[in-house]
Each structure stands twice: as C-alpha cells, then as structure tokens.
Coordinates of C-alpha atoms in Angstrom, one line a residue:
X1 CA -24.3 7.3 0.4
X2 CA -25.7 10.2 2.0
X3 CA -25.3 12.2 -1.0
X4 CA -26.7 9.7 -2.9
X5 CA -29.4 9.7 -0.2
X6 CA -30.0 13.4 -0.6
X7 CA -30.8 12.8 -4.5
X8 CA -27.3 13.5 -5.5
X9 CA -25.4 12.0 -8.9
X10 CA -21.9 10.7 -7.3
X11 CA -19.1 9.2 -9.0
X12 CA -16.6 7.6 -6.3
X13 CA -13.1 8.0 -7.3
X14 CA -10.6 5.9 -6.1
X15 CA -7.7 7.9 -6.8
X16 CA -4.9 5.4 -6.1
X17 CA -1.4 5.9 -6.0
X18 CA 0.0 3.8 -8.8
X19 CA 2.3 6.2 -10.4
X20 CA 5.8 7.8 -9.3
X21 CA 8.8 6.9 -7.3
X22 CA 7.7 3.8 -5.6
X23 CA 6.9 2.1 -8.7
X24 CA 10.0 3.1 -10.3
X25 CA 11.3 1.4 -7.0
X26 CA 9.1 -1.6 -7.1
X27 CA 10.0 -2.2 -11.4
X28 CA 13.6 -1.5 -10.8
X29 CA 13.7 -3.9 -7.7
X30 CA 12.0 -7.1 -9.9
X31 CA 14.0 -6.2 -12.9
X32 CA 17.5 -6.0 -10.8
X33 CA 16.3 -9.0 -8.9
X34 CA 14.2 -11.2 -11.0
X35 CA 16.0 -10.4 -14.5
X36 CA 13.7 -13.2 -16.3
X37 CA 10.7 -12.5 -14.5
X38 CA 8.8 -12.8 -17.9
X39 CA 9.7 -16.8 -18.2
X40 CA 9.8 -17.5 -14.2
X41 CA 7.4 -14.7 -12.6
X42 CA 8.2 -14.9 -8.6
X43 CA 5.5 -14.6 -6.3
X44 CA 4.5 -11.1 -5.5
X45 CA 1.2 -11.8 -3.9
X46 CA 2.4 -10.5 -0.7
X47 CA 3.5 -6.9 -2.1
X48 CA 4.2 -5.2 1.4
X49 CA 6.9 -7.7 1.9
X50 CA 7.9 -7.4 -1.8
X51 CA 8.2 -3.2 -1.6
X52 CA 9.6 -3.7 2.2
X53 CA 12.6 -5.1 0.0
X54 CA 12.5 -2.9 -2.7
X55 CA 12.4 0.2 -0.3
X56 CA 15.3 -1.5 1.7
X57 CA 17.6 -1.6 -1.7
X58 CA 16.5 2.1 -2.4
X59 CA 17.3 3.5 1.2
X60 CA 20.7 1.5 1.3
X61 CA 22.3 1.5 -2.4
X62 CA 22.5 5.0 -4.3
X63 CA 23.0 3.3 -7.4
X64 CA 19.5 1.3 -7.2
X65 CA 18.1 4.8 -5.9
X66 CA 19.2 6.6 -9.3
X67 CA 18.2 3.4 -11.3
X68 CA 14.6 3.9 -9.7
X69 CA 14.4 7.3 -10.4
X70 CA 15.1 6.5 -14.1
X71 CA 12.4 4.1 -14.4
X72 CA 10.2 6.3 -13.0
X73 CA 11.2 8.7 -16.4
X74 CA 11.1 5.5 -18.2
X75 CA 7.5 4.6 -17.1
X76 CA 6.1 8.4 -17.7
X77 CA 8.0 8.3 -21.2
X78 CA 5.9 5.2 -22.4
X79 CA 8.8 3.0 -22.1
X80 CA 7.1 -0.3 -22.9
X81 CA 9.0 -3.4 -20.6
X82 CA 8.4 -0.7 -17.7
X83 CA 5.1 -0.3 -18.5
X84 CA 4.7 -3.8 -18.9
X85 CA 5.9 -4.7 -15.2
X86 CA 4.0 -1.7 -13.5
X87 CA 0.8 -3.8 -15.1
X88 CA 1.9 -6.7 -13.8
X89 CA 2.3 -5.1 -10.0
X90 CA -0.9 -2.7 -10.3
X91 CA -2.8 -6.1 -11.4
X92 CA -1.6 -8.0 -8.2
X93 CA -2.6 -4.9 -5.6
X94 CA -6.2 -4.5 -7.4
X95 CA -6.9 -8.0 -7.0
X96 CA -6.1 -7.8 -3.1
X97 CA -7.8 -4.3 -2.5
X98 CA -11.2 -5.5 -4.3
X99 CA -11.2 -8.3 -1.8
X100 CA -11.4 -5.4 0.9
X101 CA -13.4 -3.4 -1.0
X102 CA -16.5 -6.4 -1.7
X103 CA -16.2 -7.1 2.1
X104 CA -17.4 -3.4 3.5
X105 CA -19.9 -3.2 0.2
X106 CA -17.4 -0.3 -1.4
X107 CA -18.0 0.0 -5.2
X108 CA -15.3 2.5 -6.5
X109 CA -14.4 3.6 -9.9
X110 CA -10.9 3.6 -10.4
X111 CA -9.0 6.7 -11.7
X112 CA -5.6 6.4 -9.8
X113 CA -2.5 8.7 -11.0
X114 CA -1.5 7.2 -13.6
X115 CA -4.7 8.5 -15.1
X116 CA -3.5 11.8 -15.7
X117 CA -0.1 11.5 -17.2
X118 CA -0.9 12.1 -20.8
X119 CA -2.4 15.5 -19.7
X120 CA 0.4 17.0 -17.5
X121 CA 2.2 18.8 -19.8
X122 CA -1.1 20.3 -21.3
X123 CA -2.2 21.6 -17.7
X124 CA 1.5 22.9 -17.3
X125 CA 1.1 24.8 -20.2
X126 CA -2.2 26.2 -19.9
X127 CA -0.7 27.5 -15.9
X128 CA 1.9 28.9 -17.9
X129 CA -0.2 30.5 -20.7
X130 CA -2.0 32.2 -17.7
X131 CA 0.9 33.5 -15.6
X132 CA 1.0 30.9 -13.1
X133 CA 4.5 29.6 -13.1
X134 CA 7.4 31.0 -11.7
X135 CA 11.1 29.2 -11.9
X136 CA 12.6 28.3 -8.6
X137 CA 15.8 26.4 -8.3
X138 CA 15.2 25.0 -11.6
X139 CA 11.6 23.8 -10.8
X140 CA 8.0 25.3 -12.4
X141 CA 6.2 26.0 -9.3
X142 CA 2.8 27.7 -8.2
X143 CA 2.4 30.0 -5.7
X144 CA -0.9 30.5 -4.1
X145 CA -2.2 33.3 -1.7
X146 CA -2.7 30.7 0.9
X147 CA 0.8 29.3 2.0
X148 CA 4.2 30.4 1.2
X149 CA 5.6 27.4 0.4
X150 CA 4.6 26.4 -3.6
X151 CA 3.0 23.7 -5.6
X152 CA 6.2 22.4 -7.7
X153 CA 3.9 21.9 -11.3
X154 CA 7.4 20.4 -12.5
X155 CA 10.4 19.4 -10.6
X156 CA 13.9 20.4 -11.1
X157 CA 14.9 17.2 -13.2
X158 CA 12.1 17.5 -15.2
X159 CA 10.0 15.2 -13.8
X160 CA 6.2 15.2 -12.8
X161 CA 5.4 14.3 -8.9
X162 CA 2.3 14.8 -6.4
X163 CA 1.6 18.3 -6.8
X164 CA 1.3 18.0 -10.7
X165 CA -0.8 15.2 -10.7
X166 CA -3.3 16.5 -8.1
X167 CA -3.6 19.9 -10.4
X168 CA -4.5 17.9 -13.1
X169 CA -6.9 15.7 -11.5
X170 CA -8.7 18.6 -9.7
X171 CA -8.8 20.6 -13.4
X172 CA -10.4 16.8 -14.7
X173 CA -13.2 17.3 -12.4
X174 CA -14.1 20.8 -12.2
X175 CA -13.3 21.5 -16.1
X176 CA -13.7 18.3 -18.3
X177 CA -16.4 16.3 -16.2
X178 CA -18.5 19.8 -15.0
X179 CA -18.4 18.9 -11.0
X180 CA -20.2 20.9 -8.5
X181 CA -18.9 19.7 -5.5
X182 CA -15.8 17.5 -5.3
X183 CA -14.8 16.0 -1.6
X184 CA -10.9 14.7 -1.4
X185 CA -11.2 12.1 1.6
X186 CA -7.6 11.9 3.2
X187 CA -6.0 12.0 6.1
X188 CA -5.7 15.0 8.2
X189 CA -1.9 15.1 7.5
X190 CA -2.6 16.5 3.7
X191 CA -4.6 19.4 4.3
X192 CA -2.4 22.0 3.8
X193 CA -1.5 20.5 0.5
X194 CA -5.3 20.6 -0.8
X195 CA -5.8 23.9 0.8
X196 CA -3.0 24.9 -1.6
X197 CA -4.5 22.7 -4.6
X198 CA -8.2 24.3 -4.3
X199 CA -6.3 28.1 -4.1
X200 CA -4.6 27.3 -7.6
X201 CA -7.7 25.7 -8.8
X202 CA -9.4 28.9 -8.5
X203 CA -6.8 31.1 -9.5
X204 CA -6.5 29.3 -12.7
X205 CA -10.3 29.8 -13.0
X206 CA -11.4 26.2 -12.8
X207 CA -12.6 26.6 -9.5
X208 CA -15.2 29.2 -9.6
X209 CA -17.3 29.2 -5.6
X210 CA -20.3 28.9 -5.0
X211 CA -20.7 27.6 -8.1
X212 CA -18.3 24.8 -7.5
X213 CA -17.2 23.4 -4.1
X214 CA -14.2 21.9 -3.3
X215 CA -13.6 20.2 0.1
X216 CA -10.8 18.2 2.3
X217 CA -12.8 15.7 4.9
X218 CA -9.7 14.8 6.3
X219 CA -9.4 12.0 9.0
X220 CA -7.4 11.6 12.2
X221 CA -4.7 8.5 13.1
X222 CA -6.1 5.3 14.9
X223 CA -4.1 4.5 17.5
X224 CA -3.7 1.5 19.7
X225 CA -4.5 1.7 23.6
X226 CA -0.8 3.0 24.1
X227 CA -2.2 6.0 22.6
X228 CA 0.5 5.2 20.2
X229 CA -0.3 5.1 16.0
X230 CA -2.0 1.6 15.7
X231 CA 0.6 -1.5 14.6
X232 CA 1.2 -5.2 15.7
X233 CA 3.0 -6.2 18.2
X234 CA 6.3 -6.6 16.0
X235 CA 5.7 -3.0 15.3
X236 CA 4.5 -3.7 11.3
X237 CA 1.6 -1.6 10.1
X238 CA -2.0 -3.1 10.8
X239 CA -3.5 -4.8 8.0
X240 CA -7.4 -3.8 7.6
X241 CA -8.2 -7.1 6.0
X242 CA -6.6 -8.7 9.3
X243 CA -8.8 -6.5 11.4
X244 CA -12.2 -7.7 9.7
X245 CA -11.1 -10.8 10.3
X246 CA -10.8 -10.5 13.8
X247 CA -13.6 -8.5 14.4
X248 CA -15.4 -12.0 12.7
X249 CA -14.0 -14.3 14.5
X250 CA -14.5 -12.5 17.7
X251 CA -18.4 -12.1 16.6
X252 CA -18.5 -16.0 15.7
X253 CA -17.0 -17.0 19.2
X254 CA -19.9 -14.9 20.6
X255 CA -22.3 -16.2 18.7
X256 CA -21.3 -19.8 19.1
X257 CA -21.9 -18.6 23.2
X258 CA -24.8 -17.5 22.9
X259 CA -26.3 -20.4 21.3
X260 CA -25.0 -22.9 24.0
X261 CA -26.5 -21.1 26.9
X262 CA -29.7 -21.0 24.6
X263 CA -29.0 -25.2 24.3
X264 CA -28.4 -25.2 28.0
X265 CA -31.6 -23.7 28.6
X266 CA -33.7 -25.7 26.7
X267 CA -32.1 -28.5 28.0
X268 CA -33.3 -27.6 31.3
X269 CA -37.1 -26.5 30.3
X270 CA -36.9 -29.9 28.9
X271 CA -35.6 -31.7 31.1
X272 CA -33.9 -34.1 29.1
X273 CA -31.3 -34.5 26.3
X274 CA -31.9 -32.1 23.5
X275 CA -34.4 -32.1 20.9
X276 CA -33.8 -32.2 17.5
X277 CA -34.2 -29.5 16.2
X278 CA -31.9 -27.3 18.0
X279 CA -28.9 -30.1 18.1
X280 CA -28.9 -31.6 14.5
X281 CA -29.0 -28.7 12.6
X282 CA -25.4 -28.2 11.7
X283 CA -24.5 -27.2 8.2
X284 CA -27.0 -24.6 7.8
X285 CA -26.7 -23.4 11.1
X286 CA -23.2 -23.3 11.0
X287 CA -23.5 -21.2 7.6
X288 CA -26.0 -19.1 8.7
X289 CA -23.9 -18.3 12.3
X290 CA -20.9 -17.4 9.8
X291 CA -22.9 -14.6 8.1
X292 CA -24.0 -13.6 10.7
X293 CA -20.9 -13.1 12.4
X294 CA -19.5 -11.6 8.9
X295 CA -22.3 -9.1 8.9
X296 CA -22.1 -8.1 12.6
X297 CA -18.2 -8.1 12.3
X298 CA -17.7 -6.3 9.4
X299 CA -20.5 -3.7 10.5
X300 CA -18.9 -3.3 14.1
X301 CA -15.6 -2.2 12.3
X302 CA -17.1 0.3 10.3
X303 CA -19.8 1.8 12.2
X304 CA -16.7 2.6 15.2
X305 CA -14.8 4.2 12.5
X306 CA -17.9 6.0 11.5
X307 CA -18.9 7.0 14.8
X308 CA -15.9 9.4 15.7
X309 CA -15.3 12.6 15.0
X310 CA -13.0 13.1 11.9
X311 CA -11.2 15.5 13.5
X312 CA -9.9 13.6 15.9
X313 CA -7.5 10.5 16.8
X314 CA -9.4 7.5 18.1
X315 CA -8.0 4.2 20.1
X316 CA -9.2 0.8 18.5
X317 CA -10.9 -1.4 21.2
X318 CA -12.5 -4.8 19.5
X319 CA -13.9 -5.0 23.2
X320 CA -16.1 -1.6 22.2
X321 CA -16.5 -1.9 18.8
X322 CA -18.2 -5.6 19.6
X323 CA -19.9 -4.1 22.9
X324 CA -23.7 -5.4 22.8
X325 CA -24.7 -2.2 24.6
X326 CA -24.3 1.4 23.9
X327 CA -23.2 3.4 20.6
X328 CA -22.2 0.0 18.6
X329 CA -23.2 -1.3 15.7
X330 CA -24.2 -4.3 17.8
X331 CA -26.7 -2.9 20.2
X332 CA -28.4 -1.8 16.6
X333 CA -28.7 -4.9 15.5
X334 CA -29.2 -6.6 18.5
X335 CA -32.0 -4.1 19.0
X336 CA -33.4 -4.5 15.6
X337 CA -33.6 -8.1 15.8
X338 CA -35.5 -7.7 18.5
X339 CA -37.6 -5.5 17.3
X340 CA -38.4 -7.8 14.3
X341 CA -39.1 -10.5 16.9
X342 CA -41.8 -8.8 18.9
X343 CA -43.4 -8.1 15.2
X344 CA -43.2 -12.0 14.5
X345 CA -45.0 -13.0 17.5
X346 CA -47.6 -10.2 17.3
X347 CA -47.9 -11.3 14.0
X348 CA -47.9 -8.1 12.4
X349 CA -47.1 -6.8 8.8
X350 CA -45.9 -3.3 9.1
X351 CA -45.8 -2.4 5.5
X352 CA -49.9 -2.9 5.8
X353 CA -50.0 -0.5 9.0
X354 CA -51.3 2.7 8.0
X355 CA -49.4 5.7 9.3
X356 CA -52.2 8.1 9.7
X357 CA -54.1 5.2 12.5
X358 CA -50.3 6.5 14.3
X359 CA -51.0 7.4 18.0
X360 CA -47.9 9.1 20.5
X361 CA -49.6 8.5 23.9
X362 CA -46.6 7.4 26.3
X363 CA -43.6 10.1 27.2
X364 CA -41.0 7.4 25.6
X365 CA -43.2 7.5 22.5
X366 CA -43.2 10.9 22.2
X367 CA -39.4 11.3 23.0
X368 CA -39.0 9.0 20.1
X369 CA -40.7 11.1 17.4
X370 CA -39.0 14.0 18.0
X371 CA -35.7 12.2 18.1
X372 CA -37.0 10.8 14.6
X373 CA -38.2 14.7 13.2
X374 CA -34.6 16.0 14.3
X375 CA -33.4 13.3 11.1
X376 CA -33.4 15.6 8.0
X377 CA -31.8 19.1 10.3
X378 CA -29.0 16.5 11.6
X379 CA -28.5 15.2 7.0
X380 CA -28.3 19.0 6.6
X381 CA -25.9 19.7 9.0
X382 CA -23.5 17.0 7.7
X383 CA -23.9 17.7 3.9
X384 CA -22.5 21.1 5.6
X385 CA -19.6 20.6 7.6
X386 CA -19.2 17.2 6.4
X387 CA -19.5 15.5 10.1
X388 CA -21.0 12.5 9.6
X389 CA -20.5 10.8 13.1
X390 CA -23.5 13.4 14.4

C-alpha cells in the first residue's frame, strides 16, 4: 500500500505452496485412507489435523513415504485422479485462508507453485542452453557466485522441488511480465535461499540492476513471553484466525466496560434509573459495539506486527497490542475519535477550512508540523531499506 501510495502499479502475488511433497502426502494419505472418497468425501475442513495424519503415516511407514513421492510424479505428470484430489484439498485451504484474508482487508492474486509447472523444463533448458547447469550426484544444479552450496534446477530422481520452481517464478516476473522491482516477503529463515535465486536471476540475464530490483523483506519469529517461538499451551502452532478472535473479544469485553461506567455515570448525574436512550438501545448498539470491537481488534493485531522491526523477533502481549496508551493502534483511534469529537461540538467542517487561514502560534503546534513535514523523507527511507515500522 505504500507503493501503491507512492503512485506505483503493484500486483500482490500470493505465491502459495500448493505443489510438491506434501500434497503428494496429503493425496496419497486420502486415497490409502478414504479409497471411495469420490462417493463418501470425509470431512477435511480442518486440514492441519487432516496433514498432522498424513505427515504421521509419512514419517512412520516407508512404504506410504515412497507412495507419496510417486504421487507427487504423478501430480507433475498430469495424472488426472491426482490432480483431481489436489483440487479438491487446494479448494478447502482457499476457502479457509480468504476468510483471513477478508478479515485484515488483504486482496491477493493467487499464483501459487503449481503455476509454474508447465514451464520448468523450458527454464531448465534455457539455464542449460546458457551454461548454467552442472551434474552433481545425478542432480542439474546452479551454482552462483554467492554461496557454495547450489540451487538443485532438477533433483536426482528427476523430479522438480523449491529451487526449480522459485527460478521459474522469478524468470515469470522479470522476463514475461517486464517487473522493475519485485519484493519476496518471507521469513528471515529463507534469505540465503533468495540471495542465491536473485544471483542466478542475473547470471542468466533476467535480472539486469538497476534496471530491475529484486528484494528479500524477510521477517523475524513471534514468540510467546517465554521468549520461546509462539504456540498454545499444548504446544500446537498458533492459529492467526484464533488470534483475531481474541484480540476481538478482548476489545468487546472493554468496550462493553466502558459503556457501563458511562451508564453508571449518567445514572448518577441523573439521579435516578436510566434514561432511555442509553438503556434500550440494544440491537443496534450491540452491532455497532461488535464492529467496533472487530475494527479495533483486528487493527491492534496488525498495527503491533507492523510496528516492529523486521529484523527482529518480537513477544506477543494482547495486554500491549490492546494498550489504550502509547505506540498501539488503540491510542490512534482512541485519539482520533477524540479528535472527531471536539470537531462535532465545535461544529466544524474541516473539509471547508481553508489551509492557507493556517496559523502555528503555540510550541506544541509547531512541534506538530514539523513532525508532519518529516512524512514524505520517513516514505522515502522505507521504499529504500524496506523498514516500514519507522
């Protein structure tokens, strides 16, 4: 959005991993498990339980682990009933992930791995046509200037894996769809890997700085306040659509707080019962309470995420992130609303104030415009360095 801001045209690619192993894993495990899934589908709408299972077969019988791998040949080969189950599965996690998605306001184009697979043997080809490939232990790899350790273009059995598909997606955006600037948004964990990806990018002359710019803004690990990566209590892997949930319901509770020490208050002004406006307004209260929890929950989640510096791990607190003072996204809005309050009772249109009547008399004034001028250096500096919690 700041790109967009900026005047930039940007295409957000959600390059999801929906090819490879685990879904020769997940097809094998409801073939050898549900053998007429097609007549009697079993419910797979919880899909981390359903690959917990599938993963637990693969890890514990060789014979399901070779299956898998074949499906995975079968599914790159076209093979029809495989590709008819990895449709069923891929169908299932979109309609999760868009839930998540519409929540935080994301609009993503989708252009996952499986993308790419009718093209990997023409990028392989054109690496070898330009001298790119060397055979090691039976595999097509690429060696770059920047790391030792090669890209593997095509593994030992044949097969296609990470490495291939990443080459062909960055060759996709620099050669066929003419990016300038293309920024791969993972964790910190894969930066090696891309550092290695942009090298044979540019050795294969797709990449070609400063004309084209290829970035990593990687991310560090969340952690709980053990220090410890962040998971549940039993130890399972935290659920972000469980977190914005919480972060609502926490925002609700506070709401619902505030509004009965407002009640309590009036009640004491008055000094009576209530009145009726304040105590029969109930459905559209109570709707308008839940967005506004939604808004200020989902926004406190976010903005603390936003806030820290990529580069570095950060403990989740709900007891921060919902903070109504300091750097949250609640003071904000807290403020804002405030703000918008003292305009209501002035009774004052800003969009008919004319900015050139504008008068900086008081020192908190002053220190407020030039907070305000600092605004387009600070957009520079991030569309540099890619820091956006400045």
């Amino acid at each position: 959005r700041i790109l967009a801001f900026h005047g930039h045209e940007v295409q957000r690619i959600n390059h999801i991993g929906d090819w490879g192993t685990q879904f020769g894993m997940l097809i094998e495990y409801l073939h050898s498990q549900f053998p007429d899934y097609k007549a009697n589908m079993p419910d797979i709408s919880d899909l981390n339980a359903f690959y917990k299972k599938a993963k637990a077969a693969f890890d514990a019988d060789e014979d399901f682990k070779t299956r898998s791998r074949e499906m995975v040949v079968k599914l790159q080969g076209g093979d029809e009933a495989a590709l008819e189950s990895w449709r069923l599965i891929c169908d299932v996690s979109r309609k999760e992930f868009e839930k998540v998605y519409k929540r935080l306001d994301v609009s993503l184009e989708e252009r996952g791995e499986s993308y790419y697979n009718a093209v990997l043997p023409k990028v392989v080809q054109e690496l070898t046509d330009k001298g790119m490939i060397t055979v090691s232990d039976g595999a097509k790899c690429v060696f770059t200037k920047v790391s030792e350790v090669p890209l593997m273009a095509v593994k030992s059995d044949g097969g296609f894996g990470y490495d291939s598909t990443d080459l062909a997606a960055v060759r996709d955006r620099l050669v066929e769809r003419r990016g300038d600037w293309l920024i791969y948004v993972t964790d910190l964990g894969q930066e090696e890997h891309f550092t290695k990806i942009f090298a044979a990018a540019e050795q294969a002359g797709w990449h070609l700085p400063p004309k084209t710019r290829l970035d990593h803004m990687g991310f560090g690990v969340v952690q709980g306040q053990d220090g410890k990566r962040f998971k549940t209590r039993s130890g399972e892997v935290v659920k972000l659509v469980d977190l914005l949930d919480e972060a609502k319901a926490r925002a609700l509770k506070e709401l619902r707080r505030r509004k009965e020490e407002e009640k309590e208050e009036e009640k004491r002004e008055s000094g009576d019962g209530c009145n009726a406006s304040p105590c029969t307004g109930t459905t559209v209260a109570d709707e308008e309470m839940d967005n506004a929890a939604e808004a200020i929950g989902y926004s406190a989640v976010k903005y603390f995420d936003l806030k820290q510096n990529r580069h570095t791990d950060y403990k989740f607190s709900y007891d921060r992130m919902l903070d109504p003072k300091g750097n949250t996204a609640v003071y904000m809005m807290y403020a804002y609303a405030r703000i918008c309050a003292i305009f209501r009772k002035a009774d004052v249109d800003i969009s008919t104030l004319d900015p050139e009547e504008l008068k900086i008399e008081e020192p908190a004034e002053r220190k407020l415009a030039v907070t305000l001028a600092q605004f387009p250096d600070v957009l520079a500096t991030i569309l540099d360095d890619l820091h956006i919690h400045r």
